[in-house]
XYZ file of C-alpha atoms in Angstrom:
406
model
C 117.578 -103.631 6.514
C 113.886 -103.556 5.878
C 111.777 -101.458 8.113
C 108.860 -102.539 10.290
C 106.290 -101.892 7.585
C 108.162 -104.242 5.208
C 108.349 -107.049 7.789
C 104.650 -106.877 8.830
C 103.229 -108.651 5.751
C 105.792 -111.368 6.154
C 104.767 -111.997 9.745
C 101.115 -112.039 8.744
C 101.895 -114.562 5.998
C 103.736 -116.774 8.399
C 100.848 -116.653 10.855
C 98.312 -117.673 8.194
C 100.459 -120.560 7.103
C 100.782 -121.695 10.705
C 97.058 -121.642 11.271
C 96.504 -123.612 8.037
C 98.970 -126.192 9.169
C 97.211 -126.488 12.527
C 93.843 -126.978 10.863
C 95.271 -129.623 8.572
C 96.888 -131.423 11.462
C 93.639 -131.284 13.391
C 91.721 -132.651 10.400
C 94.251 -135.417 10.013
C 93.932 -136.235 13.653
C 90.175 -136.218 13.471
C 90.229 -138.437 10.396
C 92.664 -140.789 12.072
C 90.421 -140.879 15.139
C 87.334 -141.533 13.051
C 89.092 -144.329 11.189
C 90.205 -145.839 14.496
C 86.590 -145.605 15.757
C 85.294 -147.319 12.633
C 87.914 -150.081 12.897
C 87.138 -150.652 16.540
C 83.393 -150.601 15.915
C 83.606 -153.032 12.982
C 85.911 -155.336 14.969
C 83.490 -155.239 17.902
C 80.497 -156.073 15.720
C 82.425 -158.916 14.084
C 83.484 -160.334 17.445
C 79.909 -160.151 18.796
C 78.555 -161.928 15.728
C 81.206 -164.633 16.034
C 80.410 -165.134 19.702
C 76.694 -165.313 18.917
C 77.315 -167.949 16.206
C 79.411 -170.052 18.593
C 76.725 -169.758 21.260
C 73.965 -170.689 18.809
C 75.932 -173.650 17.481
C 76.541 -174.884 21.014
C 72.817 -174.574 21.846
C 71.913 -176.527 18.697
C 74.349 -179.267 19.665
C 72.904 -179.317 23.197
C 69.370 -179.644 21.790
C 70.458 -182.509 19.550
C 72.183 -184.328 22.422
C 69.182 -183.731 24.715
C 66.747 -185.067 22.117
C 68.775 -188.238 21.600
C 69.136 -188.689 25.358
C 65.404 -188.213 25.931
C 64.548 -190.826 23.273
C 67.068 -193.342 24.643
C 65.907 -192.719 28.208
C 62.325 -193.496 27.144
C 63.475 -196.711 25.427
C 65.513 -197.708 28.471
C 62.645 -196.992 30.844
C 60.326 -199.108 28.696
C 62.814 -202.018 28.548
C 63.336 -201.892 32.324
C 59.566 -201.794 32.864
C 59.091 -204.804 30.575
C 61.887 -206.732 32.292
C 60.431 -205.971 35.714
C 56.913 -207.128 34.676
C 57.873 -209.797 32.143
C 55.982 -212.719 33.726
C 52.803 -210.680 34.220
C 52.940 -209.310 30.667
C 53.384 -212.776 29.176
C 50.566 -214.233 31.275
C 48.098 -211.408 30.651
C 48.778 -210.883 26.953
C 48.859 -214.621 26.215
C 45.393 -214.929 27.734
C 44.202 -211.994 25.635
C 45.666 -213.560 22.481
C 43.992 -216.894 23.218
C 40.629 -215.270 23.963
C 40.867 -213.033 20.895
C 41.711 -215.968 18.615
C 38.719 -217.897 19.993
C 36.388 -214.941 19.518
C 37.722 -214.254 16.015
C 37.059 -217.881 15.086
C 33.525 -217.801 16.480
C 32.701 -214.475 14.845
C 34.089 -215.628 11.500
C 31.914 -218.731 11.692
C 28.914 -216.543 12.544
C 29.620 -214.272 9.584
C 29.846 -217.215 7.186
C 26.677 -218.823 8.585
C 24.647 -215.606 8.525
C 25.762 -214.663 5.025
C 24.982 -218.187 3.810
C 21.473 -217.992 5.302
C 20.969 -214.533 3.795
C 22.086 -215.754 0.355
C 19.689 -218.720 0.562
C 16.821 -216.397 1.488
C 17.724 -214.059 -1.379
C 17.462 -216.983 -3.796
C 14.127 -217.924 -2.234
C 12.975 -214.301 -2.550
C 13.906 -214.249 -6.230
C 11.928 -217.459 -6.831
C 8.977 -216.073 -4.851
C 8.950 -212.872 -6.893
C 8.926 -214.844 -10.141
C 6.103 -217.011 -8.841
C 4.069 -213.969 -7.752
C 4.601 -212.324 -11.109
C 3.294 -215.386 -12.918
C 0.278 -215.641 -10.592
C -0.580 -211.949 -10.826
C -0.092 -211.579 -14.578
C -3.634 -212.850 -15.546
C -5.282 -210.669 -12.892
C -3.284 -207.693 -14.061
C -4.289 -208.321 -17.672
C -7.966 -208.621 -16.678
C -7.668 -205.390 -14.702
C -5.992 -203.616 -17.631
C -8.726 -204.843 -19.982
C -11.448 -203.623 -17.602
C -9.701 -200.294 -17.285
C -9.577 -200.003 -21.072
C -13.309 -200.677 -21.309
C -13.999 -198.164 -18.548
C -11.936 -195.498 -20.269
C -13.625 -196.239 -23.593
C -17.069 -196.031 -21.950
C -16.097 -192.731 -20.339
C -15.108 -191.380 -23.745
C -18.497 -192.544 -25.114
C -20.259 -190.657 -22.317
C -18.312 -187.564 -23.246
C -19.303 -187.907 -26.888
C -22.958 -188.479 -25.880
C -22.920 -185.368 -23.714
C -21.592 -183.351 -26.622
C -24.353 -184.819 -28.852
C -26.994 -183.850 -26.254
C -25.640 -180.322 -26.114
C -25.804 -180.188 -29.925
C -29.405 -181.485 -29.945
C -30.395 -178.939 -27.266
C -28.937 -176.225 -29.447
C -30.931 -177.537 -32.422
C -34.190 -177.471 -30.379
C -33.449 -173.926 -29.311
C -32.738 -172.870 -32.910
C -35.906 -174.626 -34.236
C -38.045 -172.978 -31.533
C -36.654 -169.558 -32.381
C -37.228 -170.134 -36.097
C -40.806 -171.304 -35.362
C -41.590 -168.154 -33.431
C -40.044 -166.002 -36.110
C -41.932 -167.781 -38.938
C -45.337 -167.669 -37.150
C -44.788 -164.038 -36.226
C -43.927 -163.196 -39.829
C -47.043 -165.056 -41.119
C -49.272 -163.282 -38.573
C -47.836 -159.948 -39.598
C -48.737 -160.816 -43.215
C -52.354 -161.571 -42.105
C -52.530 -158.294 -40.209
C -51.212 -156.417 -43.246
C -53.773 -158.082 -45.566
C -56.620 -157.324 -43.146
C -55.518 -153.704 -42.912
C -55.545 -153.355 -46.685
C -58.974 -155.105 -46.801
C -60.495 -152.684 -44.290
C -59.070 -149.774 -46.199
C -60.576 -150.960 -49.493
C -63.915 -151.699 -47.755
C -63.977 -148.159 -46.319
C -63.297 -146.685 -49.778
C -66.110 -148.865 -51.252
C -68.563 -147.705 -48.586
C -67.720 -144.031 -49.173
C -68.106 -144.535 -52.921
C -71.507 -146.137 -52.479
C -72.641 -143.426 -50.077
C -71.377 -140.720 -52.339
C -73.248 -141.891 -55.440
C -70.044 -142.731 -57.348
C -70.332 -144.119 -60.833
C -70.883 -147.835 -61.262
C -67.470 -148.399 -62.840
C -65.579 -147.100 -59.833
C -67.762 -149.072 -57.465
C -67.143 -152.278 -59.467
C -63.392 -151.678 -59.327
C -63.539 -151.198 -55.555
C -65.688 -154.318 -55.215
C -63.083 -156.252 -57.237
C -60.354 -154.866 -54.962
C -62.303 -155.968 -51.867
C -62.652 -159.465 -53.361
C -58.926 -159.565 -54.104
C -57.973 -158.441 -50.574
C -60.351 -161.000 -49.105
C -58.527 -163.645 -51.101
C -55.213 -162.271 -49.801
C -56.440 -162.422 -46.182
C -57.594 -166.012 -46.610
C -54.307 -166.900 -48.248
C -52.342 -165.262 -45.410
C -54.455 -167.098 -42.837
C -53.818 -170.368 -44.650
C -50.064 -169.542 -44.703
C -50.136 -169.072 -40.928
C -51.472 -172.575 -40.512
C -48.917 -174.021 -42.943
C -45.995 -172.171 -41.332
C -47.155 -173.153 -37.874
C -47.397 -176.831 -38.828
C -43.999 -176.844 -40.587
C -42.229 -174.910 -37.815
C -43.770 -177.106 -35.167
C -42.750 -180.182 -37.131
C -39.169 -178.873 -37.180
C -39.301 -178.282 -33.422
C -40.827 -181.709 -32.861
C -38.084 -183.305 -34.951
C -35.400 -181.439 -32.979
C -36.980 -182.460 -29.695
C -37.237 -186.044 -30.871
C -33.537 -185.950 -31.780
C -32.757 -184.459 -28.366
C -34.728 -187.208 -26.640
C -32.884 -189.806 -28.676
C -29.509 -188.313 -27.728
C -30.500 -188.187 -24.078
C -31.478 -191.826 -24.260
C -28.098 -192.560 -25.818
C -26.393 -190.577 -23.036
C -28.266 -192.497 -20.377
C -27.305 -195.774 -21.996
C -23.682 -194.676 -22.331
C -23.667 -193.567 -18.698
C -25.098 -196.914 -17.570
C -22.437 -198.738 -19.578
C -19.726 -196.444 -18.180
C -20.942 -197.017 -14.634
C -20.997 -200.739 -15.200
C -17.516 -200.684 -16.745
C -16.237 -198.576 -13.837
C -17.728 -200.994 -11.305
C -16.157 -203.916 -13.133
C -12.789 -202.139 -13.264
C -12.966 -201.276 -9.553
C -13.794 -204.887 -8.762
C -10.966 -206.238 -10.928
C -8.562 -203.686 -9.535
C -9.592 -204.563 -5.978
C -8.926 -208.261 -6.660
C -5.536 -207.452 -8.185
C -4.578 -205.040 -5.388
C -5.505 -207.598 -2.721
C -3.387 -210.294 -4.367
C -0.559 -207.835 -4.972
C -0.609 -206.689 -1.328
C -0.547 -210.302 -0.160
C 2.423 -211.056 -2.439
C 4.249 -207.951 -1.318
C 3.713 -208.831 2.325
C 5.225 -212.267 1.739
C 8.177 -210.704 -0.059
C 8.544 -208.064 2.675
C 8.758 -210.793 5.298
C 11.693 -212.387 3.465
C 13.287 -208.991 2.849
C 13.126 -208.210 6.588
C 14.720 -211.575 7.442
C 17.498 -210.972 4.915
C 18.087 -207.479 6.260
C 18.218 -208.813 9.825
C 20.737 -211.510 8.843
C 22.897 -208.971 7.004
C 22.820 -206.667 10.055
C 23.832 -209.547 12.338
C 26.641 -210.422 9.933
C 27.865 -206.830 10.008
C 27.814 -206.844 13.805
C 29.784 -210.104 13.797
C 32.327 -208.529 11.431
C 32.726 -205.559 13.777
C 33.199 -207.899 16.740
C 35.726 -209.903 14.697
C 37.675 -206.759 13.816
C 37.681 -205.593 17.441
C 38.972 -209.000 18.559
C 41.611 -208.812 15.810
C 42.747 -205.418 17.092
C 43.025 -206.770 20.642
C 44.905 -209.790 19.319
C 47.370 -207.653 17.363
C 47.951 -205.308 20.315
C 48.519 -208.226 22.724
C 50.735 -209.998 20.203
C 52.829 -206.852 19.796
C 53.265 -206.579 23.589
C 54.245 -210.254 23.780
C 56.761 -209.870 20.964
C 58.195 -206.785 22.667
C 58.458 -208.532 26.036
C 60.097 -211.617 24.540
C 62.514 -209.482 22.537
C 63.531 -207.467 25.622
C 63.800 -210.608 27.758
C 65.974 -212.291 25.127
C 68.415 -209.345 24.796
C 69.495 -208.211 28.289
C 72.837 -207.139 26.828
C 70.999 -204.500 24.757
C 69.443 -203.114 27.924
C 72.876 -202.959 29.573
C 74.384 -201.295 26.538
C 71.563 -198.763 26.408
C 71.909 -198.055 30.143
C 75.622 -197.331 29.695
C 74.914 -195.217 26.607
C 72.345 -193.168 28.510
C 74.832 -192.563 31.326
C 77.448 -191.382 28.824
C 74.922 -189.203 27.059
C 73.939 -187.555 30.337
C 77.579 -186.677 30.952
C 77.879 -185.326 27.420
C 74.717 -183.239 27.858
C 75.992 -181.861 31.168
C 79.329 -181.032 29.561
C 77.625 -179.384 26.591
C 75.388 -177.435 28.979
C 78.523 -176.100 30.639
C 79.895 -175.051 27.260
C 76.610 -173.326 26.397
C 76.565 -171.503 29.726
C 80.195 -170.441 29.267
C 79.601 -169.192 25.737
C 76.454 -167.379 26.851
C 78.357 -165.619 29.612
C 81.187 -164.792 27.205
C 78.726 -163.352 24.689
C 77.057 -161.225 27.368
C 80.451 -159.980 28.618
C 81.635 -159.203 25.073
C 78.443 -157.291 24.279
C 78.899 -155.258 27.459
C 82.569 -154.446 26.721
C 81.994 -153.508 23.102
C 78.740 -151.603 23.604
C 80.488 -148.209 23.306
C 82.406 -149.149 20.164
C 79.304 -150.516 18.483
C 77.304 -147.430 19.376
C 80.130 -145.210 18.054
C 80.088 -147.187 14.815
C 76.363 -146.691 14.556
C 76.749 -142.954 15.180
C 79.511 -142.692 12.558
C 77.344 -144.478 10.040
C 74.473 -142.106 10.784
C 76.782 -139.079 10.336
C 78.005 -140.371 6.979
C 74.453 -140.937 5.860
C 73.496 -137.421 6.993
C 76.463 -135.919 5.055
C 75.520 -137.823 1.906
C 71.935 -136.625 2.214
C 73.116 -133.000 2.717
C 75.411 -133.142 -0.332
C 72.624 -134.572 -2.456
C 70.257 -131.818 -1.287
C 72.845 -129.112 -2.095
C 73.491 -130.539 -5.553
C 69.802 -130.793 -6.311
C 68.983 -127.245 -5.075
C 72.068 -125.537 -6.620
C 71.125 -122.979 -9.345
């Protein structure tokens, strides 16, 4: 028989196995409980969704029935109103139709008359414009011709002014050349006189100094020669002065001639301008008179067209009143001719009201059932939500462990 020491490990082994079995049983129980919680939670959610769908469907049906009832009630109310006021509607709307037809006829006649008058005036205006164009054409041609002459004369004045400026420049140039030529000739005289005095001084010193006869004769010959040069230079001054003055005189004569031409051109230009202004004034007066006549017709045509437009508006307004009254008459006659339709609609409305009331009861019942079901299953649905959150948390933890494992 084994001793106590031999039996101790056996007892320990049995105890460990027992605890393992207890843990396993507890885990199985917990798993079974969790599964039951999930089943209950899913069933509760499904039942709530089904109740909500039934409730929503019933509300949609109630809305449809209420809409149909509301439309039929409006039709019935209108038919009953028409039947109650049939004689008054017929009397009033018939009078409106008659008055509208009369006004439409009168306005249509006015439109046709006004448009006919406007068309006749437009034809008259076209003829008047052609007539004015024929009458004004000669005056316009005369004016254009006078304007051409005036423009041509103005161009001639411009050319004459340029010629005067050219002649003035020529006078200025001739005067400057005259001064230069005379100054040059005078300088030549002064130079000759200076040389003459010099030779005369040399001759006097030679004579006073008892120079030989040959030298004195040479100096005397030189004095004679310089005298001749002085006389020649003085004669040249006269010649140059006459020639330069003649050139200046010719330039001044040319300038005077050009100024005379400018004055003549200006007189002709002024005359041409006066003639053009006169011709243009005649043409403008006739043109203004013609335009005033045409404007008078244009204003009449515009007034007639405006009146025609107003008549069209009045016609359209009368037509709208006619159509509205005619529609009310047709409606009243149709309702009056079909009392059986009113009776049928009245019965249909009564039945629809009962159906709406019945459907309202169904909606109220389903709403109460849905509220009661949500209250009863609140715990199961919350438990399902918690279980789902736990599962999600476990999955997240496992993923984190796997990712961070070495």
